[in-house]
mmCIF file with all atom_site columns, C-alpha atoms in Angstrom:
data_model
loop_
_atom_site.group_PDB
_atom_site.id
_atom_site.type_symbol
_atom_site.label_atom_id
_atom_site.label_alt_id
_atom_site.label_comp_id
_atom_site.label_asym_id
_atom_site.label_entity_id
_atom_site.label_seq_id
_atom_site.pdbx_PDB_ins_code
_atom_site.Cartn_x
_atom_site.Cartn_y
_atom_site.Cartn_z
_atom_site.occupancy
_atom_site.B_iso_or_equiv
_atom_site.pdbx_formal_charge
_atom_site.auth_seq_id
_atom_site.auth_comp_id
_atom_site.auth_asym_id
_atom_site.auth_atom_id
_atom_site.pdbx_PDB_model_num
ATOM 1   C CA . MET A 1 1   ? -6.805 -42.052 -31.555 1.00 95.00 ? 24  MET A CA 1
ATOM 2   C CA . GLU A 1 2   ? -6.274 -45.262 -29.626 1.00 94.00 ? 25  GLU A CA 1
ATOM 3   C CA . LYS A 1 3   ? -2.597 -45.317 -30.621 1.00 95.00 ? 26  LYS A CA 1
ATOM 4   C CA . LEU A 1 4   ? -2.130 -41.787 -29.267 1.00 93.00 ? 27  LEU A CA 1
ATOM 5   C CA . PHE A 1 5   ? -3.865 -42.652 -25.986 1.00 96.00 ? 28  PHE A CA 1
ATOM 6   C CA . ASN A 1 6   ? -1.836 -45.835 -25.541 1.00 96.00 ? 29  ASN A CA 1
ATOM 7   C CA . ASN A 1 7   ? 1.386  -43.944 -26.252 1.00 95.00 ? 30  ASN A CA 1
ATOM 8   C CA . TYR A 1 8   ? 0.461  -41.334 -23.652 1.00 95.00 ? 31  TYR A CA 1
ATOM 9   C CA . LYS A 1 9   ? -0.216 -44.064 -21.065 1.00 95.00 ? 32  LYS A CA 1
ATOM 10  C CA . LYS A 1 10  ? 3.065  -45.737 -21.953 1.00 95.00 ? 33  LYS A CA 1
ATOM 11  C CA . ASN A 1 11  ? 5.014  -42.476 -21.511 1.00 94.00 ? 34  ASN A CA 1
ATOM 12  C CA . LEU A 1 12  ? 3.265  -41.740 -18.229 1.00 95.00 ? 35  LEU A CA 1
ATOM 13  C CA . PHE A 1 13  ? 3.817  -45.210 -16.760 1.00 94.00 ? 36  PHE A CA 1
ATOM 14  C CA . GLU A 1 14  ? 7.438  -45.471 -17.921 1.00 94.00 ? 37  GLU A CA 1
ATOM 15  C CA . THR A 1 15  ? 8.218  -42.055 -16.485 1.00 93.00 ? 38  THR A CA 1
ATOM 16  C CA . LEU A 1 16  ? 6.459  -42.894 -13.226 1.00 94.00 ? 39  LEU A CA 1
ATOM 17  C CA . GLY A 1 17  ? 8.618  -46.002 -12.952 1.00 95.00 ? 40  GLY A CA 1
ATOM 18  C CA . LYS A 1 18  ? 11.746 -43.813 -13.163 1.00 94.00 ? 41  LYS A CA 1
ATOM 19  C CA . LEU A 1 19  ? 10.593 -41.284 -10.558 1.00 96.00 ? 42  LEU A CA 1
ATOM 20  C CA . GLU A 1 20  ? 13.264 -40.944 -7.878  1.00 95.00 ? 43  GLU A CA 1
ATOM 21  C CA . VAL A 1 21  ? 11.341 -41.498 -4.659  1.00 97.00 ? 44  VAL A CA 1
ATOM 22  C CA . GLU A 1 22  ? 14.307 -40.234 -2.629  1.00 98.00 ? 45  GLU A CA 1
ATOM 23  C CA . LYS A 1 23  ? 13.934 -36.846 -4.327  1.00 98.00 ? 46  LYS A CA 1
ATOM 24  C CA . VAL A 1 24  ? 10.221 -36.777 -3.487  1.00 98.00 ? 47  VAL A CA 1
ATOM 25  C CA . LYS A 1 25  ? 11.097 -37.580 0.129   1.00 98.00 ? 48  LYS A CA 1
ATOM 26  C CA . GLU A 1 26  ? 13.588 -34.686 0.135   1.00 98.00 ? 49  GLU A CA 1
ATOM 27  C CA . LEU A 1 27  ? 10.897 -32.317 -1.135  1.00 98.00 ? 50  LEU A CA 1
ATOM 28  C CA . CYS A 1 28  ? 8.448  -33.572 1.506   1.00 98.00 ? 51  CYS A CA 1
ATOM 29  C CA . GLN A 1 29  ? 10.992 -32.996 4.271   1.00 98.00 ? 52  GLN A CA 1
ATOM 30  C CA . LEU A 1 30  ? 11.802 -29.531 2.935   1.00 98.00 ? 53  LEU A CA 1
ATOM 31  C CA . ILE A 1 31  ? 8.125  -28.549 2.883   1.00 97.00 ? 54  ILE A CA 1
ATOM 32  C CA . LEU A 1 32  ? 7.660  -29.990 6.377   1.00 96.00 ? 55  LEU A CA 1
ATOM 33  C CA . SER A 1 33  ? 10.619 -28.090 7.830   1.00 96.00 ? 56  SER A CA 1
ATOM 34  C CA . THR A 1 34  ? 9.410  -24.861 6.172   1.00 97.00 ? 57  THR A CA 1
ATOM 35  C CA . TRP A 1 35  ? 5.941  -25.464 7.620   1.00 95.00 ? 58  TRP A CA 1
ATOM 36  C CA . LYS A 1 36  ? 7.241  -26.217 11.122  1.00 93.00 ? 59  LYS A CA 1
ATOM 37  C CA . THR A 1 37  ? 9.288  -22.990 11.234  1.00 95.00 ? 60  THR A CA 1
ATOM 38  C CA . ASP A 1 38  ? 6.336  -20.867 10.069  1.00 94.00 ? 61  ASP A CA 1
ATOM 39  C CA . ASN A 1 39  ? 8.134  -19.838 6.914   1.00 97.00 ? 62  ASN A CA 1
ATOM 40  C CA . THR A 1 40  ? 6.337  -19.406 3.601   1.00 98.00 ? 63  THR A CA 1
ATOM 41  C CA . ILE A 1 41  ? 6.333  -21.595 0.506   1.00 98.00 ? 64  ILE A CA 1
ATOM 42  C CA . TYR A 1 42  ? 6.019  -19.844 -2.853  1.00 98.00 ? 65  TYR A CA 1
ATOM 43  C CA . LEU A 1 43  ? 5.076  -21.632 -6.087  1.00 98.00 ? 66  LEU A CA 1
ATOM 44  C CA . CYS A 1 44  ? 5.358  -20.483 -9.698  1.00 98.00 ? 67  CYS A CA 1
ATOM 45  C CA . GLY A 1 45  ? 5.283  -21.639 -13.306 1.00 98.00 ? 68  GLY A CA 1
ATOM 46  C CA . ASN A 1 46  ? 3.828  -20.707 -16.694 1.00 98.00 ? 69  ASN A CA 1
ATOM 47  C CA . GLY A 1 47  ? 0.779  -21.986 -18.562 1.00 97.00 ? 70  GLY A CA 1
ATOM 48  C CA . GLY A 1 48  ? -0.286 -25.387 -17.262 1.00 98.00 ? 71  GLY A CA 1
ATOM 49  C CA . SER A 1 49  ? 2.460  -25.125 -14.648 1.00 98.00 ? 72  SER A CA 1
ATOM 50  C CA . ALA A 1 50  ? 0.901  -21.847 -13.447 1.00 98.00 ? 73  ALA A CA 1
ATOM 51  C CA . ALA A 1 51  ? -2.417 -23.628 -13.002 1.00 98.00 ? 74  ALA A CA 1
ATOM 52  C CA . ASN A 1 52  ? -0.611 -26.457 -11.210 1.00 98.00 ? 75  ASN A CA 1
ATOM 53  C CA . ALA A 1 53  ? 0.938  -23.928 -8.795  1.00 98.00 ? 76  ALA A CA 1
ATOM 54  C CA . ILE A 1 54  ? -2.552 -22.697 -7.883  1.00 98.00 ? 77  ILE A CA 1
ATOM 55  C CA . HIS A 1 55  ? -3.838 -26.271 -7.562  1.00 97.00 ? 78  HIS A CA 1
ATOM 56  C CA . VAL A 1 56  ? -0.959 -27.269 -5.284  1.00 97.00 ? 79  VAL A CA 1
ATOM 57  C CA . ALA A 1 57  ? -1.349 -24.167 -3.086  1.00 97.00 ? 80  ALA A CA 1
ATOM 58  C CA . ASN A 1 58  ? -4.993 -25.144 -2.612  1.00 94.00 ? 81  ASN A CA 1
ATOM 59  C CA . ASP A 1 59  ? -4.110 -28.763 -1.779  1.00 92.00 ? 82  ASP A CA 1
ATOM 60  C CA . MET A 1 60  ? -1.423 -27.776 0.706   1.00 93.00 ? 83  MET A CA 1
ATOM 61  C CA . THR A 1 61  ? -3.473 -25.032 2.361   1.00 89.00 ? 84  THR A CA 1
ATOM 62  C CA . TYR A 1 62  ? -6.455 -27.226 3.026   1.00 82.00 ? 85  TYR A CA 1
ATOM 63  C CA . GLY A 1 63  ? -5.487 -30.851 2.507   1.00 79.00 ? 86  GLY A CA 1
ATOM 64  C CA . ALA A 1 64  ? -2.212 -30.959 4.397   1.00 82.00 ? 87  ALA A CA 1
ATOM 65  C CA . GLY A 1 65  ? -3.173 -28.709 7.276   1.00 75.00 ? 88  GLY A CA 1
ATOM 66  C CA . LYS A 1 66  ? -6.769 -29.633 8.066   1.00 74.00 ? 89  LYS A CA 1
ATOM 67  C CA . LYS A 1 67  ? -5.959 -32.366 10.611  1.00 72.00 ? 90  LYS A CA 1
ATOM 68  C CA . ASN A 1 68  ? -3.114 -30.444 12.243  1.00 74.00 ? 91  ASN A CA 1
ATOM 69  C CA . GLY A 1 69  ? -4.914 -27.242 13.100  1.00 73.00 ? 92  GLY A CA 1
ATOM 70  C CA . LYS A 1 70  ? -1.935 -25.377 11.692  1.00 80.00 ? 93  LYS A CA 1
ATOM 71  C CA . GLY A 1 71  ? -2.142 -24.379 8.067   1.00 84.00 ? 94  GLY A CA 1
ATOM 72  C CA . ILE A 1 72  ? 0.779  -24.089 5.731   1.00 92.00 ? 95  ILE A CA 1
ATOM 73  C CA . SER A 1 73  ? 1.765  -20.581 4.705   1.00 94.00 ? 96  SER A CA 1
ATOM 74  C CA . ILE A 1 74  ? 1.809  -21.147 0.942   1.00 96.00 ? 97  ILE A CA 1
ATOM 75  C CA . GLU A 1 75  ? 1.201  -18.880 -2.027  1.00 98.00 ? 98  GLU A CA 1
ATOM 76  C CA . ALA A 1 76  ? 0.992  -19.442 -5.763  1.00 98.00 ? 99  ALA A CA 1
ATOM 77  C CA . LEU A 1 77  ? 2.688  -16.417 -7.316  1.00 98.00 ? 100 LEU A CA 1
ATOM 78  C CA . THR A 1 78  ? 0.503  -17.072 -10.361 1.00 98.00 ? 101 THR A CA 1
ATOM 79  C CA . SER A 1 79  ? -2.807 -16.450 -8.626  1.00 97.00 ? 102 SER A CA 1
ATOM 80  C CA . ASN A 1 80  ? -3.118 -12.641 -8.561  1.00 97.00 ? 103 ASN A CA 1
ATOM 81  C CA . SER A 1 81  ? -3.857 -11.473 -12.095 1.00 97.00 ? 104 SER A CA 1
ATOM 82  C CA . ALA A 1 82  ? -3.667 -7.794  -11.089 1.00 98.00 ? 105 ALA A CA 1
ATOM 83  C CA . VAL A 1 83  ? -0.119 -8.204  -9.763  1.00 98.00 ? 106 VAL A CA 1
ATOM 84  C CA . LEU A 1 84  ? 0.946  -10.340 -12.742 1.00 98.00 ? 107 LEU A CA 1
ATOM 85  C CA . THR A 1 85  ? -0.365 -7.911  -15.354 1.00 98.00 ? 108 THR A CA 1
ATOM 86  C CA . CYS A 1 86  ? 1.013  -4.889  -13.494 1.00 98.00 ? 109 CYS A CA 1
ATOM 87  C CA . LEU A 1 87  ? 4.505  -6.356  -13.312 1.00 98.00 ? 110 LEU A CA 1
ATOM 88  C CA . ALA A 1 88  ? 4.415  -7.621  -16.896 1.00 98.00 ? 111 ALA A CA 1
ATOM 89  C CA . ASN A 1 89  ? 3.244  -4.237  -18.161 1.00 98.00 ? 112 ASN A CA 1
ATOM 90  C CA . ASP A 1 90  ? 5.359  -1.939  -15.984 1.00 98.00 ? 113 ASP A CA 1
ATOM 91  C CA . LEU A 1 91  ? 8.539  -4.039  -15.873 1.00 98.00 ? 114 LEU A CA 1
ATOM 92  C CA . SER A 1 92  ? 8.566  -7.151  -18.059 1.00 98.00 ? 115 SER A CA 1
ATOM 93  C CA . TYR A 1 93  ? 7.113  -10.637 -18.208 1.00 98.00 ? 116 TYR A CA 1
ATOM 94  C CA . GLU A 1 94  ? 10.516 -11.872 -17.083 1.00 98.00 ? 117 GLU A CA 1
ATOM 95  C CA . ASP A 1 95  ? 9.981  -10.091 -13.732 1.00 98.00 ? 118 ASP A CA 1
ATOM 96  C CA . ILE A 1 96  ? 6.492  -11.333 -12.788 1.00 98.00 ? 119 ILE A CA 1
ATOM 97  C CA . PHE A 1 97  ? 7.739  -13.838 -10.204 1.00 98.00 ? 120 PHE A CA 1
ATOM 98  C CA . SER A 1 98  ? 11.099 -12.391 -9.165  1.00 98.00 ? 121 SER A CA 1
ATOM 99  C CA . GLU A 1 99  ? 9.567  -9.052  -8.159  1.00 98.00 ? 122 GLU A CA 1
ATOM 100 C CA . GLN A 1 100 ? 7.043  -10.832 -5.957  1.00 98.00 ? 123 GLN A CA 1
ATOM 101 C CA . ILE A 1 101 ? 9.883  -12.814 -4.352  1.00 98.00 ? 124 ILE A CA 1
ATOM 102 C CA . ARG A 1 102 ? 11.900 -9.611  -3.936  1.00 98.00 ? 125 ARG A CA 1
ATOM 103 C CA . ALA A 1 103 ? 8.948  -7.974  -2.113  1.00 98.00 ? 126 ALA A CA 1
ATOM 104 C CA . LYS A 1 104 ? 7.753  -10.919 0.014   1.00 98.00 ? 127 LYS A CA 1
ATOM 105 C CA . GLY A 1 105 ? 10.459 -13.539 0.299   1.00 98.00 ? 128 GLY A CA 1
ATOM 106 C CA . LYS A 1 106 ? 12.489 -14.012 3.447   1.00 98.00 ? 129 LYS A CA 1
ATOM 107 C CA . SER A 1 107 ? 15.466 -16.096 4.400   1.00 97.00 ? 130 SER A CA 1
ATOM 108 C CA . LYS A 1 108 ? 14.452 -19.737 4.992   1.00 97.00 ? 131 LYS A CA 1
ATOM 109 C CA . ASP A 1 109 ? 11.286 -19.419 2.883   1.00 98.00 ? 132 ASP A CA 1
ATOM 110 C CA . LEU A 1 110 ? 10.970 -21.970 0.101   1.00 98.00 ? 133 LEU A CA 1
ATOM 111 C CA . LEU A 1 111 ? 10.426 -21.402 -3.617  1.00 99.00 ? 134 LEU A CA 1
ATOM 112 C CA . ILE A 1 112 ? 9.140  -24.360 -5.638  1.00 99.00 ? 135 ILE A CA 1
ATOM 113 C CA . VAL A 1 113 ? 9.132  -23.839 -9.396  1.00 98.00 ? 136 VAL A CA 1
ATOM 114 C CA . PHE A 1 114 ? 7.249  -25.919 -11.928 1.00 98.00 ? 137 PHE A CA 1
ATOM 115 C CA . SER A 1 115 ? 8.598  -25.871 -15.466 1.00 98.00 ? 138 SER A CA 1
ATOM 116 C CA . GLY A 1 116 ? 8.217  -28.260 -18.356 1.00 97.00 ? 139 GLY A CA 1
ATOM 117 C CA . SER A 1 117 ? 11.455 -27.194 -20.037 1.00 97.00 ? 140 SER A CA 1
ATOM 118 C CA . GLY A 1 118 ? 13.275 -25.666 -17.087 1.00 97.00 ? 141 GLY A CA 1
ATOM 119 C CA . ASN A 1 119 ? 14.220 -22.715 -19.280 1.00 98.00 ? 142 ASN A CA 1
ATOM 120 C CA . SER A 1 120 ? 11.524 -20.093 -18.678 1.00 98.00 ? 143 SER A CA 1
ATOM 121 C CA . LYS A 1 121 ? 13.304 -16.790 -18.030 1.00 98.00 ? 144 LYS A CA 1
ATOM 122 C CA . ASN A 1 122 ? 10.806 -15.619 -15.404 1.00 98.00 ? 145 ASN A CA 1
ATOM 123 C CA . VAL A 1 123 ? 11.174 -18.841 -13.396 1.00 98.00 ? 146 VAL A CA 1
ATOM 124 C CA . ILE A 1 124 ? 14.974 -18.768 -13.674 1.00 98.00 ? 147 ILE A CA 1
ATOM 125 C CA . LYS A 1 125 ? 15.023 -15.162 -12.468 1.00 98.00 ? 148 LYS A CA 1
ATOM 126 C CA . ALA A 1 126 ? 12.760 -16.074 -9.530  1.00 98.00 ? 149 ALA A CA 1
ATOM 127 C CA . ILE A 1 127 ? 15.229 -18.790 -8.478  1.00 98.00 ? 150 ILE A CA 1
ATOM 128 C CA . LYS A 1 128 ? 18.143 -16.353 -8.666  1.00 98.00 ? 151 LYS A CA 1
ATOM 129 C CA . ILE A 1 129 ? 16.377 -13.704 -6.564  1.00 98.00 ? 152 ILE A CA 1
ATOM 130 C CA . ALA A 1 130 ? 15.263 -16.344 -4.046  1.00 98.00 ? 153 ALA A CA 1
ATOM 131 C CA . LYS A 1 131 ? 18.828 -17.606 -3.681  1.00 98.00 ? 154 LYS A CA 1
ATOM 132 C CA . ASN A 1 132 ? 20.057 -14.030 -3.187  1.00 98.00 ? 155 ASN A CA 1
ATOM 133 C CA . LYS A 1 133 ? 17.550 -13.756 -0.319  1.00 98.00 ? 156 LYS A CA 1
ATOM 134 C CA . LYS A 1 134 ? 18.847 -17.024 1.190   1.00 98.00 ? 157 LYS A CA 1
ATOM 135 C CA . MET A 1 135 ? 15.616 -18.847 0.400   1.00 98.00 ? 158 MET A CA 1
ATOM 136 C CA . LYS A 1 136 ? 15.613 -22.550 -0.369  1.00 98.00 ? 159 LYS A CA 1
ATOM 137 C CA . THR A 1 137 ? 14.799 -23.428 -3.983  1.00 98.00 ? 160 THR A CA 1
ATOM 138 C CA . PHE A 1 138 ? 13.399 -26.582 -5.548  1.00 98.00 ? 161 PHE A CA 1
ATOM 139 C CA . ALA A 1 139 ? 12.494 -27.232 -9.208  1.00 98.00 ? 162 ALA A CA 1
ATOM 140 C CA . ILE A 1 140 ? 10.190 -29.866 -10.683 1.00 98.00 ? 163 ILE A CA 1
ATOM 141 C CA . VAL A 1 141 ? 11.146 -30.044 -14.354 1.00 98.00 ? 164 VAL A CA 1
ATOM 142 C CA . GLY A 1 142 ? 10.782 -32.160 -17.479 1.00 97.00 ? 165 GLY A CA 1
ATOM 143 C CA . PHE A 1 143 ? 12.661 -32.469 -20.779 1.00 97.00 ? 166 PHE A CA 1
ATOM 144 C CA . ASP A 1 144 ? 16.416 -32.149 -20.033 1.00 97.00 ? 167 ASP A CA 1
ATOM 145 C CA . GLY A 1 145 ? 15.779 -30.095 -16.886 1.00 97.00 ? 168 GLY A CA 1
ATOM 146 C CA . GLY A 1 146 ? 17.060 -26.888 -18.443 1.00 98.00 ? 169 GLY A CA 1
ATOM 147 C CA . LYS A 1 147 ? 18.719 -24.156 -16.467 1.00 98.00 ? 170 LYS A CA 1
ATOM 148 C CA . CYS A 1 148 ? 16.339 -24.560 -13.500 1.00 98.00 ? 171 CYS A CA 1
ATOM 149 C CA . LYS A 1 149 ? 17.739 -28.011 -12.791 1.00 98.00 ? 172 LYS A CA 1
ATOM 150 C CA . LYS A 1 150 ? 21.244 -26.551 -12.713 1.00 98.00 ? 173 LYS A CA 1
ATOM 151 C CA . ILE A 1 151 ? 20.616 -23.505 -10.526 1.00 98.00 ? 174 ILE A CA 1
ATOM 152 C CA . ALA A 1 152 ? 17.957 -24.664 -8.056  1.00 98.00 ? 175 ALA A CA 1
ATOM 153 C CA . ASP A 1 153 ? 19.233 -26.044 -4.759  1.00 98.00 ? 176 ASP A CA 1
ATOM 154 C CA . ASN A 1 154 ? 17.481 -29.294 -5.546  1.00 98.00 ? 177 ASN A CA 1
ATOM 155 C CA . SER A 1 155 ? 15.211 -30.713 -8.213  1.00 98.00 ? 178 SER A CA 1
ATOM 156 C CA . ILE A 1 156 ? 13.032 -33.528 -9.373  1.00 98.00 ? 179 ILE A CA 1
ATOM 157 C CA . HIS A 1 157 ? 13.724 -34.119 -13.016 1.00 97.00 ? 180 HIS A CA 1
ATOM 158 C CA . VAL A 1 158 ? 11.427 -36.284 -15.102 1.00 96.00 ? 181 VAL A CA 1
ATOM 159 C CA . ASN A 1 159 ? 13.299 -36.873 -18.332 1.00 95.00 ? 182 ASN A CA 1
ATOM 160 C CA . ILE A 1 160 ? 10.361 -36.816 -20.742 1.00 95.00 ? 183 ILE A CA 1
ATOM 161 C CA . ASN A 1 161 ? 10.024 -34.786 -23.931 1.00 95.00 ? 184 ASN A CA 1
ATOM 162 C CA . ASP A 1 162 ? 6.284  -34.367 -23.519 1.00 95.00 ? 185 ASP A CA 1
ATOM 163 C CA . MET A 1 163 ? 4.946  -31.176 -21.923 1.00 97.00 ? 186 MET A CA 1
ATOM 164 C CA . GLN A 1 164 ? 1.682  -32.726 -20.747 1.00 96.00 ? 187 GLN A CA 1
ATOM 165 C CA . VAL A 1 165 ? 3.379  -35.674 -19.061 1.00 97.00 ? 188 VAL A CA 1
ATOM 166 C CA . ALA A 1 166 ? 5.909  -33.286 -17.483 1.00 97.00 ? 189 ALA A CA 1
ATOM 167 C CA . GLU A 1 167 ? 3.013  -31.210 -16.123 1.00 97.00 ? 190 GLU A CA 1
ATOM 168 C CA . ASP A 1 168 ? 1.264  -34.376 -14.921 1.00 97.00 ? 191 ASP A CA 1
ATOM 169 C CA . PHE A 1 169 ? 4.332  -35.120 -12.812 1.00 97.00 ? 192 PHE A CA 1
ATOM 170 C CA . GLN A 1 170 ? 4.226  -31.721 -11.153 1.00 98.00 ? 193 GLN A CA 1
ATOM 171 C CA . LEU A 1 171 ? 0.843  -32.721 -9.736  1.00 98.00 ? 194 LEU A CA 1
ATOM 172 C CA . ILE A 1 172 ? 1.749  -36.358 -9.058  1.00 98.00 ? 195 ILE A CA 1
ATOM 173 C CA . VAL A 1 173 ? 4.773  -35.345 -6.977  1.00 98.00 ? 196 VAL A CA 1
ATOM 174 C CA . SER A 1 174 ? 2.812  -32.611 -5.209  1.00 97.00 ? 197 SER A CA 1
ATOM 175 C CA . HIS A 1 175 ? -0.058 -34.966 -4.423  1.00 96.00 ? 198 HIS A CA 1
ATOM 176 C CA . MET A 1 176 ? 2.394  -37.500 -2.993  1.00 97.00 ? 199 MET A CA 1
ATOM 177 C CA . CYS A 1 177 ? 3.821  -34.779 -0.757  1.00 97.00 ? 200 CYS A CA 1
ATOM 178 C CA . MET A 1 178 ? 0.398  -33.513 0.288   1.00 94.00 ? 201 MET A CA 1
ATOM 179 C CA . GLN A 1 179 ? -0.784 -36.974 1.307   1.00 93.00 ? 202 GLN A CA 1
ATOM 180 C CA . TRP A 1 180 ? 2.367  -37.563 3.364   1.00 95.00 ? 203 TRP A CA 1
ATOM 181 C CA . LEU A 1 181 ? 2.227  -34.093 4.945   1.00 94.00 ? 204 LEU A CA 1
ATOM 182 C CA . SER A 1 182 ? -1.414 -34.595 5.952   1.00 91.00 ? 205 SER A CA 1
ATOM 183 C CA . LYS A 1 183 ? -0.306 -37.445 8.224   1.00 90.00 ? 206 LYS A CA 1
ATOM 184 C CA . GLN A 1 184 ? 2.442  -35.486 10.017  1.00 88.00 ? 207 GLN A CA 1
ATOM 185 C CA . LYS A 1 185 ? 2.093  -33.984 13.498  1.00 81.00 ? 208 LYS A CA 1
ATOM 186 C CA . ILE A 1 186 ? 3.012  -30.319 13.504  1.00 79.00 ? 209 ILE A CA 1
ATOM 187 C CA . ASN A 1 187 ? 1.932  -29.039 16.924  1.00 67.00 ? 210 ASN A CA 1
#
């Protein structure tokens, strides 16, 4: 047990040491510019990444905007189980995010995708639809980055072959952004 825990810590710390801070700064600036122009940020992912999308939407809605008096328009596409199950049943699981983007997304909105592998078909399709709508796209991915890393406008890639550590980094990066955003003047 101790060996497993120490290995996890080692992977987490080594990966944290390789995190490209410039990429995190780019994501922060992208979120800030989307916020300032009253555009919407959409988040999506599967499994633990889906839960992270909901967590981050909560952090950004309350944590980043509470001192500014101007909240961030942000939505986790994973949060409405009725919409998700309707789209999965009536269309396909591959369409659960892209159809929401097709219905709601506007030019200059931002789509942030969380994916351990970067190869989830529903996340890839969401990026493609967002790009067709002239939205900005950003991926936070692990493993080799997969297709998301290649097709998103920008990405933060943590090269780790461990799903839990990859998902940890989705929150670490998002928490870094949220703390920085909470100190920015919007009005």
